XYZ file of C-alpha atoms in Angstrom:
637
model
C 105.379 135.303 86.047
C 102.114 137.140 85.329
C 99.856 135.856 82.543
C 98.506 138.265 79.928
C 95.021 138.516 81.548
C 96.665 139.165 84.912
C 98.875 141.894 83.460
C 95.876 143.372 81.636
C 93.835 143.491 84.827
C 96.747 144.954 86.764
C 97.305 147.731 84.234
C 93.557 148.345 83.923
C 93.361 148.979 87.654
C 96.229 151.437 87.405
C 94.567 153.136 84.407
C 91.272 153.384 86.278
C 93.007 155.133 89.165
C 94.726 157.485 86.707
C 91.461 158.270 84.861
C 89.627 158.925 88.106
C 92.395 161.226 89.255
C 92.421 163.166 85.965
C 88.628 163.339 85.922
C 88.419 164.595 89.488
C 91.069 167.245 88.843
C 89.378 168.333 85.612
C 85.943 168.581 87.162
C 87.282 170.503 90.116
C 89.054 172.940 87.811
C 85.890 173.251 85.705
C 83.816 174.087 88.775
C 86.258 176.852 89.682
C 86.213 178.242 86.136
C 82.422 178.237 85.974
C 82.122 179.978 89.337
C 84.533 182.673 88.155
C 82.573 183.107 84.920
C 79.279 183.378 86.779
C 80.756 185.924 89.204
C 82.264 187.993 86.357
C 78.956 188.060 84.525
C 77.212 189.251 87.668
C 79.527 192.293 87.648
C 78.947 193.131 83.967
C 75.187 192.586 83.957
C 74.255 196.112 85.365
C 76.209 197.693 82.548
C 74.351 195.680 79.945
C 70.957 196.780 81.344
C 71.820 200.453 80.825
C 71.899 200.040 77.042
C 68.126 200.545 76.649
C 66.395 203.816 77.689
C 63.314 203.534 79.880
C 60.314 205.343 78.294
C 57.673 204.352 80.841
C 56.590 201.226 79.029
C 57.745 198.561 81.446
C 57.023 195.627 79.157
C 58.743 197.107 76.105
C 61.743 198.137 78.179
C 62.002 194.665 79.631
C 61.946 193.066 76.176
C 64.706 195.368 74.971
C 66.866 194.431 77.972
C 66.161 190.742 77.489
C 67.055 190.826 73.783
C 70.225 192.783 74.521
C 71.314 190.303 77.218
C 70.662 187.305 74.934
C 72.744 188.884 72.210
C 75.604 189.565 74.619
C 75.631 186.309 76.559
C 74.653 182.651 76.045
C 72.059 181.875 78.720
C 70.556 178.608 79.647
C 67.735 180.396 81.432
C 66.828 184.098 81.791
C 63.796 185.504 83.662
C 62.912 189.228 84.333
C 60.157 190.102 86.784
C 58.940 193.287 88.488
C 58.778 193.746 92.213
C 55.160 192.606 92.192
C 56.352 189.244 90.925
C 54.897 189.529 87.427
C 57.029 187.846 84.801
C 57.862 190.306 82.106
C 60.445 188.248 80.167
C 61.193 184.531 80.262
C 63.740 182.591 78.214
C 64.831 178.959 78.548
C 67.255 177.055 76.309
C 65.508 174.103 74.696
C 68.812 172.213 74.120
C 71.180 173.265 76.847
C 73.886 170.812 75.741
C 76.178 169.073 78.164
C 75.536 169.877 81.767
C 77.410 168.287 84.627
C 75.472 168.138 87.916
C 77.162 169.372 91.086
C 79.574 171.364 88.879
C 77.227 173.869 87.208
C 76.735 176.983 89.432
C 73.283 177.695 90.849
C 71.034 180.375 89.109
C 71.965 183.972 90.026
C 69.659 186.902 90.916
C 70.209 190.649 90.458
C 67.873 193.580 91.309
C 67.635 196.848 89.358
C 66.436 199.960 91.131
C 65.356 202.030 88.099
C 63.207 200.680 86.803
C 62.405 198.241 89.623
C 63.134 194.865 88.069
C 64.475 191.498 89.212
C 66.674 189.486 86.829
C 67.259 185.731 87.478
C 69.612 183.924 85.123
C 71.807 180.848 84.650
C 74.558 180.899 82.097
C 74.951 178.117 79.544
C 78.203 176.260 80.320
C 77.865 173.620 77.543
C 81.084 174.660 75.806
C 83.274 174.376 78.889
C 81.566 171.158 80.098
C 81.807 169.636 76.631
C 85.494 170.451 76.451
C 86.188 168.805 79.834
C 83.990 165.820 78.989
C 85.812 165.355 75.688
C 89.138 165.540 77.473
C 87.990 162.854 79.977
C 86.828 160.620 77.122
C 90.145 161.061 75.353
C 91.953 160.187 78.578
C 89.879 156.993 78.970
C 90.459 155.880 75.380
C 94.156 156.656 75.521
C 94.511 154.862 78.852
C 92.805 151.748 77.508
C 95.118 151.709 74.503
C 98.111 152.152 76.772
C 96.847 149.350 79.072
C 96.627 146.869 76.195
C 99.954 147.966 74.753
C 101.776 147.868 78.094
C 100.303 144.455 78.974
C 101.468 143.077 75.617
C 104.937 144.589 75.968
C 105.232 143.466 79.610
C 104.282 139.907 78.712
C 106.875 139.849 75.984
C 109.445 141.398 78.304
C 108.677 138.900 81.072
C 109.013 136.066 78.614
C 112.378 137.324 77.492
C 113.552 137.885 81.075
C 112.455 134.453 82.245
C 113.937 132.913 79.138
C 117.223 134.497 80.167
C 116.637 133.254 83.733
C 116.041 129.764 82.388
C 119.222 129.899 80.304
C 121.188 131.127 83.304
C 119.733 128.437 85.620
C 120.231 125.718 82.993
C 123.797 126.855 82.470
C 124.527 126.844 86.216
C 122.702 123.594 86.975
C 124.537 121.815 84.169
C 127.639 122.062 86.374
C 126.067 119.916 89.106
C 127.571 116.385 89.500
C 130.480 117.165 87.146
C 133.950 116.195 88.266
C 136.393 118.902 89.179
C 138.133 119.096 85.782
C 134.806 119.252 83.962
C 133.603 121.951 86.348
C 136.685 124.077 85.689
C 136.341 123.807 81.909
C 132.589 124.486 82.162
C 133.192 127.503 84.403
C 135.669 128.907 81.883
C 133.334 128.393 78.931
C 130.139 129.471 80.698
C 128.735 132.913 79.873
C 126.822 134.827 82.515
C 123.567 135.737 80.771
C 122.357 137.886 83.653
C 124.557 139.717 86.103
C 122.023 139.936 88.936
C 123.527 139.309 92.401
C 120.204 138.230 93.919
C 119.596 135.780 91.062
C 123.093 134.353 91.370
C 122.673 133.922 95.105
C 119.276 132.255 94.635
C 120.662 129.881 92.001
C 123.632 129.136 94.228
C 121.311 128.256 97.130
C 119.184 126.036 94.897
C 122.286 124.306 93.524
C 123.525 123.663 97.037
C 120.146 122.234 98.031
C 119.969 120.024 94.926
C 123.515 118.759 95.468
C 122.615 117.907 99.064
C 119.539 116.011 97.861
C 121.611 114.203 95.223
C 124.143 113.221 97.875
C 121.327 112.007 100.137
C 119.837 110.027 97.244
C 123.248 108.521 96.507
C 123.620 107.646 100.180
C 120.185 105.996 100.232
C 121.014 104.113 97.046
C 124.269 103.018 98.677
C 122.323 101.674 101.653
C 119.700 100.042 99.441
C 121.988 98.361 96.923
C 125.394 97.976 98.579
C 126.352 95.462 101.269
C 127.678 97.458 104.221
C 130.261 94.837 105.210
C 131.968 93.972 101.902
C 130.923 97.110 99.962
C 129.807 94.814 97.145
C 126.504 95.263 95.334
C 123.770 93.275 97.079
C 121.005 90.960 95.871
C 118.757 93.836 94.800
C 121.453 95.197 92.488
C 122.187 91.659 91.278
C 118.570 91.164 90.145
C 118.521 94.667 88.655
C 121.760 94.019 86.746
C 120.542 90.708 85.337
C 117.194 92.114 84.216
C 118.681 95.254 82.621
C 121.985 93.928 81.253
C 121.137 90.352 80.299
C 117.415 89.952 79.634
C 116.957 93.357 77.975
C 118.553 94.350 74.678
C 122.217 94.837 75.573
C 125.722 93.815 74.457
C 125.522 90.815 76.830
C 124.443 87.851 74.688
C 125.566 84.990 76.943
C 127.760 84.337 79.942
C 128.293 82.367 83.148
C 126.737 82.693 86.607
C 128.820 81.515 89.576
C 127.373 81.045 93.070
C 129.946 80.723 95.874
C 128.802 79.652 99.332
C 130.864 80.278 102.462
C 130.622 76.951 104.257
C 132.076 77.822 107.653
C 130.187 80.996 108.546
C 127.768 79.355 110.962
C 130.522 77.362 112.661
C 132.785 80.408 113.026
C 129.924 82.504 114.414
C 129.131 79.864 117.028
C 132.708 79.075 118.049
C 134.619 82.312 117.456
C 131.877 84.933 117.536
C 130.255 87.163 114.927
C 133.235 89.483 114.677
C 135.396 86.635 113.416
C 132.527 85.625 111.139
C 132.580 89.108 109.576
C 136.341 88.918 109.140
C 135.916 85.545 107.434
C 133.341 86.966 104.988
C 135.543 90.002 104.312
C 138.523 87.786 103.578
C 136.526 85.636 101.160
C 135.214 88.766 99.438
C 138.759 90.121 99.036
C 139.979 86.846 97.556
C 137.096 86.761 95.081
C 137.633 90.403 94.098
C 141.284 89.632 93.453
C 140.419 86.734 91.151
C 137.614 88.531 89.287
C 139.890 91.473 88.348
C 141.233 89.292 85.511
C 137.785 89.623 83.886
C 137.158 93.345 83.153
C 133.422 92.873 82.603
C 132.946 90.533 85.567
C 130.543 91.650 88.307
C 130.645 90.408 91.901
C 127.657 90.543 94.299
C 126.878 89.445 97.848
C 123.455 87.775 97.795
C 123.005 86.989 101.492
C 125.019 86.268 104.623
C 126.958 83.346 103.135
C 126.402 83.457 99.333
C 128.251 85.447 96.661
C 127.322 85.671 92.983
C 129.590 86.435 90.043
C 128.371 87.204 86.520
C 130.845 86.882 83.659
C 129.267 88.434 80.536
C 130.111 86.988 77.107
C 132.370 84.332 78.652
C 132.090 80.626 77.741
C 131.607 78.055 80.501
C 134.960 76.390 79.790
C 136.809 79.677 80.225
C 134.859 80.510 83.392
C 136.031 77.252 84.989
C 139.506 78.746 85.219
C 138.076 81.429 87.528
C 136.548 78.831 89.872
C 139.885 76.995 89.832
C 141.492 80.263 90.941
C 138.837 80.568 93.660
C 139.690 77.067 94.897
C 143.431 77.802 94.962
C 142.932 81.016 96.934
C 140.450 79.360 99.303
C 142.871 76.477 99.954
C 145.618 78.925 100.918
C 143.260 80.774 103.248
C 142.051 77.496 104.762
C 145.563 76.335 105.602
C 146.593 79.701 107.046
C 143.422 80.040 109.153
C 143.070 76.446 110.357
C 139.592 76.022 108.863
C 137.883 72.815 107.727
C 136.925 74.511 104.433
C 136.267 78.014 103.107
C 133.728 78.076 100.267
C 132.246 76.011 97.444
C 131.176 77.189 93.989
C 128.585 76.165 91.431
C 128.539 77.613 87.938
C 126.122 77.512 85.030
C 126.056 79.069 81.554
C 123.233 81.393 80.546
C 121.821 83.236 77.562
C 119.024 85.766 77.157
C 116.363 83.062 77.247
C 117.228 81.846 80.771
C 115.107 83.215 83.641
C 117.123 84.183 86.699
C 115.212 81.813 88.999
C 116.168 78.778 86.903
C 119.826 79.826 86.798
C 119.968 80.237 90.564
C 118.402 76.803 91.050
C 120.973 75.210 88.721
C 123.909 77.034 90.325
C 122.644 76.114 93.804
C 122.537 72.476 92.733
C 126.125 72.838 91.562
C 127.099 74.159 95.016
C 125.380 71.199 96.697
C 127.269 68.745 94.492
C 130.584 70.580 95.061
C 130.098 70.283 98.826
C 130.108 66.478 98.551
C 133.550 66.590 96.922
C 136.917 67.829 98.201
C 137.332 71.016 100.231
C 136.589 74.265 98.391
C 135.533 72.416 95.232
C 133.503 73.745 92.350
C 131.040 72.082 90.031
C 129.934 73.209 86.564
C 126.252 72.430 86.017
C 126.079 71.601 82.311
C 122.914 69.503 82.267
C 120.272 72.250 82.182
C 117.544 69.673 81.522
C 117.674 69.001 85.248
C 115.238 71.870 85.682
C 112.550 69.678 84.178
C 113.462 66.863 86.593
C 113.689 69.088 89.705
C 117.315 70.145 90.012
C 117.146 70.234 93.816
C 116.551 66.485 93.827
C 119.719 66.040 91.783
C 121.790 67.863 94.413
C 119.881 66.157 97.212
C 120.687 62.740 95.760
C 124.402 63.469 95.961
C 124.027 64.570 99.570
C 121.861 61.565 100.411
C 124.525 59.212 99.095
C 127.280 61.132 100.897
C 125.436 61.129 104.257
C 124.606 57.434 103.932
C 128.264 56.749 103.150
C 129.434 58.748 106.185
C 127.026 56.961 108.536
C 127.684 53.518 107.119
C 131.462 53.868 107.235
C 131.445 55.954 110.432
C 133.606 58.657 108.852
C 133.410 61.150 111.676
C 136.091 62.741 113.823
C 135.444 64.330 117.204
C 136.855 67.545 118.627
C 136.480 68.792 122.188
C 136.117 72.466 123.119
C 136.542 73.045 126.868
C 134.198 75.017 129.119
C 136.294 76.600 131.853
C 134.627 76.942 135.313
C 134.579 80.360 136.936
C 135.046 78.912 140.447
C 136.714 75.890 141.995
C 133.463 74.274 143.034
C 131.765 74.637 139.665
C 131.372 71.412 137.707
C 131.379 71.892 133.957
C 132.339 69.892 130.868
C 133.758 70.036 127.345
C 131.518 70.200 124.264
C 131.979 67.516 121.587
C 132.110 68.913 118.034
C 131.735 66.506 115.098
C 133.499 66.776 111.750
C 132.515 64.561 108.800
C 134.749 63.131 106.061
C 134.047 62.061 102.495
C 135.397 58.921 100.872
C 138.746 60.639 100.283
C 139.027 61.498 103.976
C 138.511 65.176 103.156
C 136.446 67.366 105.433
C 132.848 68.049 104.433
C 131.309 71.442 105.352
C 129.789 70.768 108.764
C 126.951 73.304 108.636
C 125.876 72.118 105.166
C 126.172 68.472 106.228
C 123.905 68.986 109.263
C 121.452 71.127 107.283
C 121.170 68.520 104.517
C 120.833 65.730 107.079
C 117.894 67.633 108.607
C 116.372 68.239 105.178
C 116.751 64.622 104.002
C 115.517 63.165 107.315
C 118.941 61.703 108.084
C 119.662 63.701 111.241
C 118.592 60.934 113.652
C 121.112 58.589 112.062
C 123.787 61.291 112.332
C 122.932 61.880 116.030
C 123.267 58.148 116.686
C 126.635 58.094 114.907
C 127.993 60.968 117.041
C 126.733 59.411 120.319
C 128.124 55.956 119.489
C 131.477 57.443 118.442
C 131.658 59.536 121.627
C 130.897 56.536 123.866
C 133.553 54.445 122.089
C 136.125 57.234 122.429
C 135.501 57.584 126.179
C 135.810 53.842 126.713
C 138.810 53.291 124.417
C 140.761 56.225 125.841
C 139.640 55.660 129.445
C 138.428 59.252 129.810
C 136.052 58.693 132.719
C 137.434 61.639 134.674
C 135.949 64.159 132.192
C 132.456 65.202 131.237
C 131.439 65.432 127.580
C 128.630 67.513 126.104
C 126.864 65.961 123.089
C 124.324 67.831 120.954
C 120.977 66.228 120.129
C 118.728 67.634 117.405
C 115.138 68.620 118.118
C 113.911 66.008 115.655
C 115.686 63.224 117.522
C 114.224 64.053 120.945
C 110.705 63.900 119.510
C 111.323 60.467 117.977
C 110.127 57.583 120.164
C 112.476 55.014 118.599
C 115.488 57.266 119.153
C 114.621 57.722 122.838
C 114.350 53.940 123.297
C 117.673 53.437 121.484
C 119.405 56.155 123.568
C 118.160 54.735 126.877
C 119.429 51.267 125.926
C 122.826 52.672 124.963
C 123.195 54.509 128.256
C 121.960 51.554 130.336
C 124.439 49.329 128.526
C 127.298 51.687 129.482
C 126.313 53.109 132.906
C 129.840 54.294 133.624
C 129.856 56.358 130.449
C 126.308 57.619 130.989
C 127.328 59.530 134.089
C 130.018 61.369 132.104
C 127.642 62.638 129.391
C 125.832 65.959 129.227
C 123.259 66.207 126.441
C 122.813 69.649 124.906
C 119.353 70.452 123.526
C 118.244 73.802 122.140
C 115.602 75.812 123.957
C 113.504 75.748 120.774
C 113.752 71.952 120.543
C 112.508 71.501 124.114
C 109.554 73.782 123.480
C 108.291 71.747 120.537
C 106.832 69.013 122.745
C 106.971 69.682 126.476
C 105.712 66.249 127.510
C 108.283 64.463 125.375
C 111.032 66.840 126.575
C 110.125 66.138 130.203
C 110.214 62.369 129.608
C 113.611 62.651 127.938
C 115.136 64.706 130.764
C 113.705 62.360 133.396
C 115.158 59.377 131.513
C 118.597 61.027 131.216
C 118.614 61.902 134.912
C 117.540 58.366 135.731
C 120.581 56.859 133.990
C 122.948 59.440 135.528
C 123.386 61.859 132.581
C 122.875 65.597 132.696
C 121.059 68.070 130.431
C 121.977 71.512 129.090
C 119.496 73.878 127.499
C 121.604 75.688 124.918
C 120.929 78.942 123.040
C 118.922 80.066 126.048
C 117.250 83.472 125.717
C 116.327 83.202 122.041
C 112.802 82.054 122.825
C 110.293 83.244 125.425
C 110.485 80.290 127.772
C 109.436 81.001 131.348
C 111.369 79.804 134.399
C 108.314 77.791 135.437
C 109.050 75.704 132.356
C 112.611 75.048 133.555
C 111.477 74.395 137.082
C 109.267 71.632 135.742
C 111.958 70.224 133.421
C 114.843 70.684 135.893
C 117.820 70.923 133.509
C 121.316 70.940 135.007
C 122.747 73.769 132.878
C 121.528 76.600 130.702
C 123.926 77.979 128.105
C 123.186 81.611 127.256
C 122.896 82.457 123.569
C 125.951 84.215 122.152
C 123.904 87.344 121.424
C 123.857 88.028 125.201
C 127.538 87.389 125.866
C 129.086 89.078 122.823
C 130.643 92.447 123.808
C 128.946 92.187 127.185
C 131.674 94.328 128.761
C 130.182 97.308 126.864
C 126.499 96.345 126.997
C 124.846 97.422 130.260
C 121.439 96.065 129.223
C 122.773 92.562 128.624
C 124.727 92.730 131.882
C 121.541 93.517 133.783
C 119.569 90.784 132.010
C 122.307 88.179 132.500
C 122.686 89.006 136.193
C 118.946 88.529 136.628
C 119.030 85.203 134.770
C 121.967 83.954 136.862
C 120.208 84.847 140.106
C 116.981 83.095 139.100
C 118.810 80.038 137.743
C 120.893 79.622 140.887
C 117.708 79.741 142.965
C 116.591 76.681 140.962
C 120.029 75.008 141.310
C 120.754 75.463 137.592
C 124.287 76.337 136.452
C 124.627 79.109 133.867
C 127.207 78.914 131.065
C 128.305 81.494 128.501
C 129.402 80.698 124.946
C 131.311 82.701 122.313
C 133.574 84.381 124.886
C 136.231 86.022 122.709
C 138.173 88.423 124.966
C 139.602 88.878 128.429
C 137.200 91.790 129.035
C 134.166 89.627 128.260
C 135.446 86.826 130.489
C 136.148 89.196 133.372
C 132.682 90.790 133.094
C 130.970 87.386 133.004
C 132.863 86.246 136.070
C 131.692 89.371 137.929
C 128.121 88.391 136.970
C 128.708 84.971 138.652
C 128.559 82.916 135.451
C 129.496 79.303 136.286
C 131.524 78.595 133.146
C 132.775 80.174 129.915
C 133.265 78.700 126.449
C 134.766 80.327 123.386
C 137.770 80.632 121.151
C 139.505 82.823 123.729
C 138.911 80.188 126.427
C 140.079 77.221 124.387
C 140.214 76.048 120.785
C 138.590 72.750 119.782
C 141.118 69.905 119.980
C 140.878 66.291 118.833
C 139.668 63.929 121.560
């Protein structure tokens, strides 16, 4: 839209062109008129000179002619001379009036034969020039008035038009993001302010563009705040919800926060593969959604890979415990139907507007830690909020410390064996020992949490010793000397001098068992201290045991490193074997690794093999052995 100064300038330019055109036409017409007048006077002048009679007095005769001509015509200049050039009569207008250069005709000359006189004259055109000049002035003034008036009216008209445009656009854009029924009712009630096809098309295009941008924004928001697997709101939305609906002024005055931790995710990922791990998380999410539907205002979130959060607004802690009891019942059913050691544990804590989110999460996390030391799929309500001043993590740690000490002291561990099937007749492989830990009620503790807490509380060496001692006893008691058994050792244990001395003594004490053991150590653990790792492997080889580097490929270890350490097996990380039948890059990499390993007399194993296609592909790549849920489920020793 033009502003008033812009419209004024625009119209002024148009007026200037108009004035110049009118002026040029007027001046041209005036020049023609004046030429005609001058020519007509030249024809009548001889007649006027015959009025006076010549008596021989040249000067008197000339004055009579001059006076007669002045009376008959308005001259600007009039001069009469004889043939000798003597001026006999001379007249010049002192105030000629308006005279326009280049328009006024040049002075005219006429010669009389009797008497012999020359008359030179120039008519006075002041009247005609004044008239044209006045007309041009009037045109300029009128044009200026019209310019100002038209600019004012145009501005007002533009404002009205764009106001109508704005109403039309506002009316049309108000229909965006309405549901279908609202759109129909709005379409029926909407009045078309302007019936301009081009405007309608333009608005339609803009609406389409805006709707596309809104859809893209919604899609981005979906990606940013929604977990792609469970379709639950994620941690970002959880924090946003708590800050906007709890801390800020809102109907939520108090409530309960529940944290539920899936205890078997790591185990399922390692044994069954990540696809089964996703199915496990989806199943837990469905069970929790089912239970939370009884609370209309309840909100469920997925915080990370294994943790869910549930907020129950305006619900007392006692009432919220019934929800966790429902969780436990559903988890127990799922555990029995899926042959799992446990499913998930919950910790809950009450909150009000004064509680920061960080403190609530710490309290709920402590509740989860305590629940994990109880029966399978338990829950724990954290009522003592003063623990925050005493370090709540220590409170949960103390429960785990007591539980781990009790497990080690009473040797409450059971062993399972998952076979590794050789790809050829001449390949020598083994079965991996998997440990499961029991509480005082002989109920299974979550293995991943147990190992993680043992690492955190510096109890992992004692746990490693318990597993090794129990494995040796099982081999001896059940006379299983015709099998090989793989036992995992933590990275902390292999860097402990006292543990290495203890392990060597155990193996020297039972040389027959030592030759049946294969110790699995992670690639990362071996890299922590190369000298210590080399001493350990040399000691194990010296007593007749073998070594497997597991989770191979995660780090950047060179084959020179393995040539120096000389392990017996490398077990490829599951990220290389999962869906390998469809992954050409992993096939190429694995074939290269197998070729290099075989050149160093190292056997290559694959874990997390979950389908016939994967097994067949790995066999074509000359893998020496396969392990996974498809190959064989863990069974008690």
